[in-house]
Tab-separated table of C-alpha atoms in Angstrom:
chain	number	residue	atom	x	y	z
A	1	MET	CA	48.129	108.024	75.704
A	2	ALA	CA	51.114	106.289	73.874
A	3	VAL	CA	51.870	102.700	74.674
A	4	THR	CA	55.383	101.079	74.247
A	5	ARG	CA	55.995	97.301	73.883
A	6	THR	CA	59.534	95.837	73.612
A	7	ALA	CA	61.282	92.623	72.572
A	8	THR	CA	64.880	91.623	72.367
A	9	ALA	CA	66.957	89.598	70.067
A	10	THR	CA	70.648	88.317	70.132
A	11	TRP	CA	72.495	86.815	67.207
A	12	GLN	CA	75.853	85.034	67.269
A	13	GLY	CA	77.854	84.396	63.991
A	14	ASN	CA	77.728	85.442	60.480
A	15	LEU	CA	74.144	85.667	58.580
A	16	ALA	CA	74.355	82.346	56.748
A	17	GLU	CA	75.804	80.078	59.457
A	18	GLY	CA	74.754	82.024	62.684
A	19	LYS	CA	71.801	81.712	64.912
A	20	GLY	CA	70.000	83.714	67.316
A	21	THR	CA	66.999	84.213	69.782
A	22	VAL	CA	64.125	86.464	70.197
A	23	SER	CA	62.302	87.332	73.364
A	24	SER	CA	59.114	89.259	74.558
A	25	GLY	CA	60.485	92.248	76.623
A	26	THR	CA	57.502	93.799	77.901
A	27	THR	CA	55.677	90.435	79.075
A	28	ASP	CA	58.599	87.851	79.292
A	29	TYR	CA	55.743	85.546	78.098
A	30	TRP	CA	58.087	83.904	75.554
A	31	THR	CA	61.855	83.880	75.710
A	32	ASP	CA	64.770	82.751	73.732
A	33	LEU	CA	62.865	81.351	70.609
A	34	PRO	CA	65.484	80.263	68.180
A	35	THR	CA	65.852	81.897	64.707
A	36	SER	CA	68.292	81.632	61.952
A	37	TRP	CA	68.777	82.663	58.395
A	38	GLY	CA	67.559	79.252	57.168
A	39	ALA	CA	64.305	79.610	59.175
A	40	ARG	CA	63.702	82.644	57.179
A	41	THR	CA	64.640	81.326	53.797
A	42	GLU	CA	64.503	77.627	53.928
A	43	ASP	CA	62.690	74.996	56.040
A	44	PRO	CA	62.169	76.466	59.355
A	45	ASN	CA	63.336	73.278	61.197
A	46	GLY	CA	61.405	74.190	64.382
A	47	GLN	CA	62.791	77.783	64.665
A	48	THR	CA	60.937	81.000	64.114
A	49	SER	CA	61.501	83.823	62.005
A	50	PRO	CA	60.765	87.728	61.659
A	51	GLU	CA	58.140	86.990	58.996
A	52	GLU	CA	56.250	84.358	61.301
A	53	LEU	CA	56.302	87.048	64.087
A	54	LEU	CA	54.877	89.414	61.744
A	55	ALA	CA	52.181	87.104	60.751
A	56	ALA	CA	51.311	86.367	64.513
A	57	ALA	CA	50.960	90.302	65.032
A	58	HIS	CA	49.056	90.757	62.001
A	59	ALA	CA	46.615	87.809	63.002
A	60	SER	CA	46.192	89.069	66.558
A	61	CYS	CA	45.699	92.734	65.353
A	62	PHE	CA	43.097	92.026	62.813
A	63	SER	CA	41.217	89.507	65.081
A	64	MET	CA	40.705	92.525	67.468
A	65	ALA	CA	40.228	95.041	64.725
A	66	PHE	CA	37.528	92.622	63.064
A	67	SER	CA	35.775	92.107	66.113
A	68	ASN	CA	35.573	95.671	67.095
A	69	GLU	CA	34.189	96.701	63.807
A	70	LEU	CA	31.375	94.065	63.796
A	71	SER	CA	30.574	95.044	67.173
A	72	LYS	CA	30.405	98.889	66.416
A	73	ALA	CA	28.034	97.878	63.469
A	74	GLY	CA	25.990	95.986	66.009
A	75	PHE	CA	26.827	92.460	65.342
A	76	VAL	CA	28.763	90.973	68.283
A	77	PRO	CA	30.824	87.839	67.058
A	78	ASP	CA	30.459	84.618	68.425
A	79	ARG	CA	33.957	83.698	67.350
A	80	VAL	CA	36.452	84.907	64.848
A	81	GLU	CA	39.186	82.563	63.566
A	82	ILE	CA	42.106	84.458	62.025
A	83	SER	CA	45.165	83.154	59.896
A	84	VAL	CA	47.885	85.256	58.267
A	85	GLU	CA	50.297	84.296	55.482
A	86	VAL	CA	53.381	86.550	55.181
A	87	VAL	CA	55.223	86.004	51.925
A	88	ALA	CA	58.787	87.334	51.658
A	89	ASP	CA	60.877	86.911	48.367
A	90	LYS	CA	64.297	87.708	47.134
A	91	ARG	CA	64.201	90.800	45.318
A	92	GLU	CA	66.966	93.129	43.516
A	93	MET	CA	67.272	95.064	46.929
A	94	GLY	CA	67.516	91.754	48.892
A	95	TRP	CA	64.894	89.747	50.822
A	96	THR	CA	61.786	91.562	51.187
A	97	VAL	CA	58.138	90.968	52.716
A	98	ILE	CA	56.108	91.440	49.643
A	99	SER	CA	52.593	90.442	51.023
A	100	SER	CA	50.344	89.664	54.070
A	101	SER	CA	47.179	87.904	53.353
A	102	ILE	CA	44.606	87.568	55.922
A	103	THR	CA	41.927	84.558	55.947
A	104	ALA	CA	39.153	85.138	58.290
A	105	ARG	CA	36.355	82.925	59.390
A	106	ALA	CA	33.889	84.093	61.785
A	107	TRP	CA	30.508	83.219	63.482
A	108	VAL	CA	28.477	86.308	63.611
A	109	PRO	CA	24.603	86.120	64.234
A	110	SER	CA	22.108	88.157	62.191
A	111	ILE	CA	24.673	89.746	59.711
A	112	ASP	CA	24.193	89.689	56.131
A	113	VAL	CA	27.136	88.812	53.802
A	114	GLU	CA	27.711	92.178	52.162
A	115	THR	CA	28.059	93.932	56.002
A	116	PHE	CA	30.228	91.091	56.992
A	117	GLN	CA	32.519	91.796	53.904
A	118	ALA	CA	32.475	95.428	54.251
A	119	MET	CA	33.707	95.058	58.051
A	120	ALA	CA	36.434	92.733	57.248
A	121	GLU	CA	37.788	95.174	54.543
A	122	LYS	CA	37.415	98.221	57.151
A	123	ALA	CA	39.414	95.939	59.671
A	124	LYS	CA	41.929	95.261	57.176
A	125	ASP	CA	42.563	98.856	56.566
A	126	GLY	CA	42.120	100.049	60.146
A	127	CYS	CA	44.148	97.398	61.854
A	128	PRO	CA	47.363	99.162	63.290
A	129	ILE	CA	49.623	96.400	61.885
A	130	SER	CA	47.896	96.804	58.543
A	131	ARG	CA	48.455	100.526	58.755
A	132	ALA	CA	52.025	100.162	59.446
A	133	LEU	CA	52.537	97.838	56.264
A	134	ALA	CA	50.142	99.540	53.907
A	135	GLY	CA	52.108	101.022	50.921
A	136	ASN	CA	54.952	98.642	51.759
A	137	VAL	CA	53.480	95.158	51.254
A	138	GLU	CA	50.414	93.922	49.487
A	139	LEU	CA	47.578	93.645	51.946
A	140	SER	CA	44.575	91.372	51.195
A	141	VAL	CA	41.659	89.841	53.223
A	142	ALA	CA	39.216	86.636	52.516
A	143	ALA	CA	36.653	86.305	54.889
A	144	THR	CA	34.030	83.623	55.436
A	145	LEU	CA	30.938	83.982	57.198
A	146	GLU	CA	30.284	80.752	58.876
A	147	SER	CA	26.806	79.628	60.142
């Protein structure tokens, strides 16, 4: 069964001096988050950006995928903490997302380090957001097993 989620955005003015907002459409949970070109390429000044939203989507997706892979292998995690750093840079074709780096910390009873690392890699490759990015941006995961 296919699933559809939506979001909306508005923009006023030109790219460099304009401003906009972004809102969740499916849930209306977050509305009118401010965004601007400066928030994307300079100091965010309390505004969000598509790259930050991509990092949030990747972190959320990976946390679920990692928990799922661990559980399928018989190791239900007590907790996983995920952060994602999305990097964009100006290239000859213009500003481009070039990498999404996942940092994972997890508390998983009775798992060995090798299995833990293998599950992190499997989750990186299997997460739907990772699959959407694969071949377009560099993907990496650094996972730490906490005791």
